[in-house]
Amino acid sequence: EKPDYMKKLYLLATALLLSVLSFSQLRVALVGGPPWASVKETNSIPGWDSATQPNYKSRTGINIGFIGEVPLGESGRWFFQPGFMFMSKGRKYAQVNDEATATLNDTLIYNSSLVTNYIDLPLNFSYKIPLGKQSSFLLSAGPYLGFFFKGKITDETRAFSTNKFKKEETTLEVGKGPNKAKTFDFGVNARAGFELGSVLITGFISQGLTDFYTASYDGSFKHRVIGASVGFML
């Protein structure tokens, strides 16, 4: 049986699609491409900024979904663009210890990845600047509401003394306790690019405004995604 929040997600998505489809001038585009996801973390752990933070890197994934488009007014330049997107988020961590450190903790290499997948509902307003009869430059921005879909944490270590490799995967659960994800993620996003006939070529950025994760220590965790996508009007 699906969790209650997933049932609410399906209901909300259905309501959004039905409301958008009620517009007779609606256009819908199928879009997708690679995102580069990272996490903006702040905490009060001594030395974290200099010793730990530099080891975090962005991770790649996939974003794919639909963007609707409803004209606003008579100018033909303003549009309402709601969307329904599957979005990969998270981050990676990689640390290689020198011999002195590896001897103390018996760890030569430590890698970790936080993989979180969301269903994002962006609610953007777009402005188009005509470049030709069938081409334009577009800018869009607005808030988004993200629903946690699934996630996992993968830890990989190589021991210094035995050179043995160990890999552990932990499912990221939703809840209010430590080491759990929040059900909802709220933030802002923007998209810019070109519309060439029925083809969309755009780049986008999104920034979470709420903490999506509760760690075992005091800290703030917010998603950040930069990506590119290609779309086709259906």
CSV table of C-alpha atoms in Angstrom, one decimal:
chain,number,residue,atom,x,y,z
A,1,GLU,CA,0.0,0.0,0.0
A,2,LYS,CA,1.3,3.4,-0.9
A,3,PRO,CA,2.1,5.9,1.9
A,4,ASP,CA,-0.4,8.7,2.5
A,5,TYR,CA,1.8,11.4,1.2
A,6,MET,CA,2.2,9.5,-2.1
A,7,LYS,CA,-1.6,9.3,-2.4
A,8,LYS,CA,-1.8,13.0,-1.8
A,9,LEU,CA,0.9,13.6,-4.4
A,10,TYR,CA,-1.1,11.7,-7.0
A,11,LEU,CA,-4.3,13.6,-6.1
A,12,LEU,CA,-2.5,16.9,-6.3
A,13,ALA,CA,-0.8,16.1,-9.6
A,14,THR,CA,-4.1,14.9,-11.1
A,15,ALA,CA,-5.9,18.1,-9.9
A,16,LEU,CA,-3.1,20.2,-11.4
A,17,LEU,CA,-3.2,18.5,-14.7
A,18,LEU,CA,-7.0,18.6,-15.0
A,19,SER,CA,-7.0,22.3,-14.1
A,20,VAL,CA,-4.3,23.1,-16.7
A,21,LEU,CA,-6.0,20.9,-19.4
A,22,SER,CA,-9.2,23.0,-18.9
A,23,PHE,CA,-7.5,25.8,-20.9
A,24,SER,CA,-8.3,25.6,-24.6
A,25,GLN,CA,-5.0,27.3,-25.6
A,26,LEU,CA,-2.8,24.9,-23.6
A,27,ARG,CA,0.4,23.6,-25.0
A,28,VAL,CA,2.4,20.8,-23.4
A,29,ALA,CA,6.1,19.9,-23.8
A,30,LEU,CA,7.9,16.8,-22.9
A,31,VAL,CA,11.3,17.8,-21.4
A,32,GLY,CA,14.3,16.0,-20.0
A,33,GLY,CA,18.0,16.2,-19.5
A,34,PRO,CA,20.9,16.0,-17.0
A,35,PRO,CA,20.9,17.8,-13.6
A,36,TRP,CA,23.9,18.5,-11.4
A,37,ALA,CA,22.7,18.4,-7.8
A,38,SER,CA,24.3,19.5,-4.6
A,39,VAL,CA,23.4,20.3,-1.0
A,40,LYS,CA,24.0,23.6,0.7
A,41,GLU,CA,24.8,22.6,4.3
A,42,THR,CA,25.6,24.8,7.2
A,43,ASN,CA,26.5,23.6,10.7
A,44,SER,CA,28.5,24.6,13.8
A,45,ILE,CA,30.9,21.6,13.7
A,46,PRO,CA,34.5,22.9,14.4
A,47,GLY,CA,36.7,22.7,11.3
A,48,TRP,CA,33.9,21.4,9.0
A,49,ASP,CA,34.2,24.3,6.5
A,50,SER,CA,37.9,23.6,5.9
A,51,ALA,CA,38.3,19.9,6.5
A,52,THR,CA,35.0,18.3,5.4
A,53,GLN,CA,33.1,20.6,3.1
A,54,PRO,CA,35.7,20.6,0.3
A,55,ASN,CA,35.3,16.9,-0.1
A,56,TYR,CA,31.6,17.2,-1.2
A,57,LYS,CA,30.8,17.2,-4.9
A,58,SER,CA,27.7,17.5,-7.0
A,59,ARG,CA,26.1,14.4,-8.5
A,60,THR,CA,24.5,13.8,-11.8
A,61,GLY,CA,21.1,12.2,-12.5
A,62,ILE,CA,18.1,12.8,-14.6
A,63,ASN,CA,15.2,15.2,-14.8
A,64,ILE,CA,12.2,14.4,-17.0
A,65,GLY,CA,8.6,15.4,-17.1
A,66,PHE,CA,6.1,17.8,-18.6
A,67,ILE,CA,5.8,21.5,-18.8
A,68,GLY,CA,2.4,23.1,-19.6
A,69,GLU,CA,2.0,26.5,-21.2
A,70,VAL,CA,-1.0,28.8,-21.0
A,71,PRO,CA,-0.9,32.3,-22.6
A,72,LEU,CA,-1.7,35.2,-20.3
A,73,GLY,CA,-3.2,38.4,-21.8
A,74,GLU,CA,-3.2,39.5,-25.4
A,75,SER,CA,0.5,40.4,-25.9
A,76,GLY,CA,1.5,36.8,-26.7
A,77,ARG,CA,4.6,37.2,-24.5
A,78,TRP,CA,3.5,36.2,-21.0
A,79,PHE,CA,2.7,32.6,-20.1
A,80,PHE,CA,1.9,30.5,-17.1
A,81,GLN,CA,4.0,27.4,-17.1
A,82,PRO,CA,3.2,24.7,-14.5
A,83,GLY,CA,5.2,21.5,-14.6
A,84,PHE,CA,5.4,17.9,-13.4
A,85,MET,CA,9.0,16.8,-13.1
A,86,PHE,CA,10.9,13.8,-11.8
A,87,MET,CA,14.1,15.3,-10.4
A,88,SER,CA,17.3,13.6,-9.1
A,89,LYS,CA,18.9,15.5,-6.2
A,90,GLY,CA,21.6,14.8,-3.6
A,91,ARG,CA,25.4,15.0,-3.4
A,92,LYS,CA,28.6,12.9,-3.3
A,93,TYR,CA,31.5,12.8,-0.9
A,94,ALA,CA,35.0,11.5,-1.5
A,95,GLN,CA,38.0,11.4,0.9
A,96,VAL,CA,41.4,9.9,0.5
A,97,ASN,CA,43.4,9.9,3.8
A,98,ASP,CA,47.2,10.2,4.0
A,99,GLU,CA,49.2,7.5,5.7
A,100,ALA,CA,49.1,9.1,9.2
A,101,THR,CA,45.3,9.5,9.2
A,102,ALA,CA,44.7,6.1,7.6
A,103,THR,CA,46.7,4.4,10.3
A,104,LEU,CA,44.7,6.0,13.0
A,105,ASN,CA,41.2,5.2,11.6
A,106,ASP,CA,42.2,2.2,9.4
A,107,THR,CA,40.5,3.9,6.5
A,108,LEU,CA,42.4,4.7,3.3
A,109,ILE,CA,39.4,5.8,1.1
A,110,TYR,CA,35.9,6.8,2.1
A,111,ASN,CA,33.2,7.6,-0.4
A,112,SER,CA,29.6,8.4,0.2
A,113,SER,CA,26.6,9.4,-1.9
A,114,LEU,CA,23.2,10.8,-0.9
A,115,VAL,CA,20.7,10.0,-3.7
A,116,THR,CA,17.2,11.6,-3.4
A,117,ASN,CA,14.5,11.5,-6.0
A,118,TYR,CA,11.6,14.0,-6.0
A,119,ILE,CA,8.5,14.8,-7.9
A,120,ASP,CA,8.7,18.6,-8.4
A,121,LEU,CA,5.8,20.8,-9.3
A,122,PRO,CA,7.2,24.1,-10.6
A,123,LEU,CA,4.7,27.0,-11.0
A,124,ASN,CA,6.5,29.4,-13.3
A,125,PHE,CA,5.6,32.6,-15.1
A,126,SER,CA,7.4,32.9,-18.5
A,127,TYR,CA,8.2,35.9,-20.8
A,128,LYS,CA,9.2,35.3,-24.4
A,129,ILE,CA,11.2,37.7,-26.6
A,130,PRO,CA,10.6,37.0,-30.3
A,131,LEU,CA,13.8,36.3,-32.4
A,132,GLY,CA,12.0,35.3,-35.6
A,133,LYS,CA,8.8,33.9,-37.0
A,134,GLN,CA,9.1,30.6,-35.1
A,135,SER,CA,11.9,31.3,-32.6
A,136,SER,CA,12.1,33.1,-29.3
A,137,PHE,CA,14.2,33.6,-26.2
A,138,LEU,CA,12.3,32.7,-23.0
A,139,LEU,CA,12.8,33.4,-19.3
A,140,SER,CA,10.7,31.8,-16.6
A,141,ALA,CA,10.7,31.7,-12.8
A,142,GLY,CA,8.6,30.8,-9.9
A,143,PRO,CA,8.2,28.6,-6.8
A,144,TYR,CA,8.3,24.8,-6.8
A,145,LEU,CA,6.9,22.2,-4.4
A,146,GLY,CA,8.8,19.0,-4.2
A,147,PHE,CA,7.5,15.6,-3.0
A,148,PHE,CA,10.1,13.1,-1.7
A,149,PHE,CA,9.8,9.9,-3.8
A,150,LYS,CA,12.7,7.7,-2.6
A,151,GLY,CA,16.3,7.9,-1.6
A,152,LYS,CA,19.3,6.1,-0.3
A,153,ILE,CA,22.7,6.6,1.3
A,154,THR,CA,25.7,4.6,0.0
A,155,ASP,CA,28.9,4.3,2.0
A,156,GLU,CA,32.1,2.8,0.5
A,157,THR,CA,35.3,2.3,2.4
A,158,ARG,CA,38.7,0.7,1.8
A,159,ALA,CA,40.6,-0.5,4.9
A,160,PHE,CA,44.3,0.6,5.3
A,161,SER,CA,45.4,-2.5,7.1
A,162,THR,CA,43.8,-5.2,4.8
A,163,ASN,CA,43.0,-3.2,1.7
A,164,LYS,CA,39.5,-4.7,1.8
A,165,PHE,CA,36.6,-2.9,0.2
A,166,LYS,CA,33.3,-2.5,1.9
A,167,LYS,CA,30.0,-1.1,0.6
A,168,GLU,CA,26.8,-0.4,2.6
A,169,GLU,CA,23.5,0.9,1.3
A,170,THR,CA,20.8,2.4,3.6
A,171,THR,CA,17.3,3.4,2.5
A,172,LEU,CA,16.5,7.0,3.3
A,173,GLU,CA,13.2,7.0,5.2
A,174,VAL,CA,10.8,9.8,5.7
A,175,GLY,CA,10.1,11.0,9.3
A,176,LYS,CA,10.9,13.6,12.0
A,177,GLY,CA,13.8,11.8,13.7
A,178,PRO,CA,17.6,11.9,13.0
A,179,ASN,CA,18.8,10.7,9.6
A,180,LYS,CA,15.4,11.0,8.0
A,181,ALA,CA,14.1,13.0,5.0
A,182,LYS,CA,11.2,15.5,5.0
A,183,THR,CA,8.1,14.7,2.9
A,184,PHE,CA,8.0,18.1,1.2
A,185,ASP,CA,10.6,20.4,-0.2
A,186,PHE,CA,9.8,24.0,-1.1
A,187,GLY,CA,12.0,26.4,-3.1
A,188,VAL,CA,12.3,28.6,-6.2
A,189,ASN,CA,13.5,27.9,-9.7
A,190,ALA,CA,14.3,29.6,-12.9
A,191,ARG,CA,14.7,28.5,-16.6
A,192,ALA,CA,16.1,30.3,-19.6
A,193,GLY,CA,16.7,29.2,-23.2
A,194,PHE,CA,15.4,29.1,-26.7
A,195,GLU,CA,12.2,28.0,-28.3
A,196,LEU,CA,12.9,26.9,-31.9
A,197,GLY,CA,9.6,25.9,-33.5
A,198,SER,CA,8.4,22.9,-31.4
A,199,VAL,CA,11.8,22.4,-29.8
A,200,LEU,CA,12.9,23.8,-26.4
A,201,ILE,CA,16.5,24.1,-25.4
A,202,THR,CA,16.9,25.5,-21.9
A,203,GLY,CA,19.0,25.6,-18.8
A,204,PHE,CA,17.5,25.8,-15.3
A,205,ILE,CA,18.4,26.3,-11.7
A,206,SER,CA,16.5,25.5,-8.5
A,207,GLN,CA,17.2,26.4,-4.9
A,208,GLY,CA,15.5,24.8,-1.9
A,209,LEU,CA,14.3,27.2,0.8
A,210,THR,CA,13.4,24.6,3.4
A,211,ASP,CA,15.6,21.9,5.1
A,212,PHE,CA,14.9,18.5,3.4
A,213,TYR,CA,16.9,16.4,5.9
A,214,THR,CA,17.4,16.0,9.6
A,215,ALA,CA,20.9,14.9,10.6
A,216,SER,CA,22.2,13.4,13.9
A,217,TYR,CA,23.7,16.8,14.6
A,218,ASP,CA,22.4,20.4,14.3
A,219,GLY,CA,22.6,21.6,10.7
A,220,SER,CA,20.7,23.0,7.8
A,221,PHE,CA,20.4,21.1,4.5
A,222,LYS,CA,19.0,22.7,1.3
A,223,HIS,CA,18.8,21.3,-2.2
A,224,ARG,CA,20.5,23.1,-5.1
A,225,VAL,CA,20.2,21.9,-8.7
A,226,ILE,CA,21.7,23.2,-12.0
A,227,GLY,CA,20.7,21.5,-15.2
A,228,ALA,CA,20.0,21.5,-18.9
A,229,SER,CA,17.1,20.0,-20.9
A,230,VAL,CA,15.7,19.5,-24.3
A,231,GLY,CA,12.0,19.5,-24.9
A,232,PHE,CA,9.5,18.8,-27.6
A,233,MET,CA,6.0,20.4,-27.8
A,234,LEU,CA,3.3,17.6,-28.0
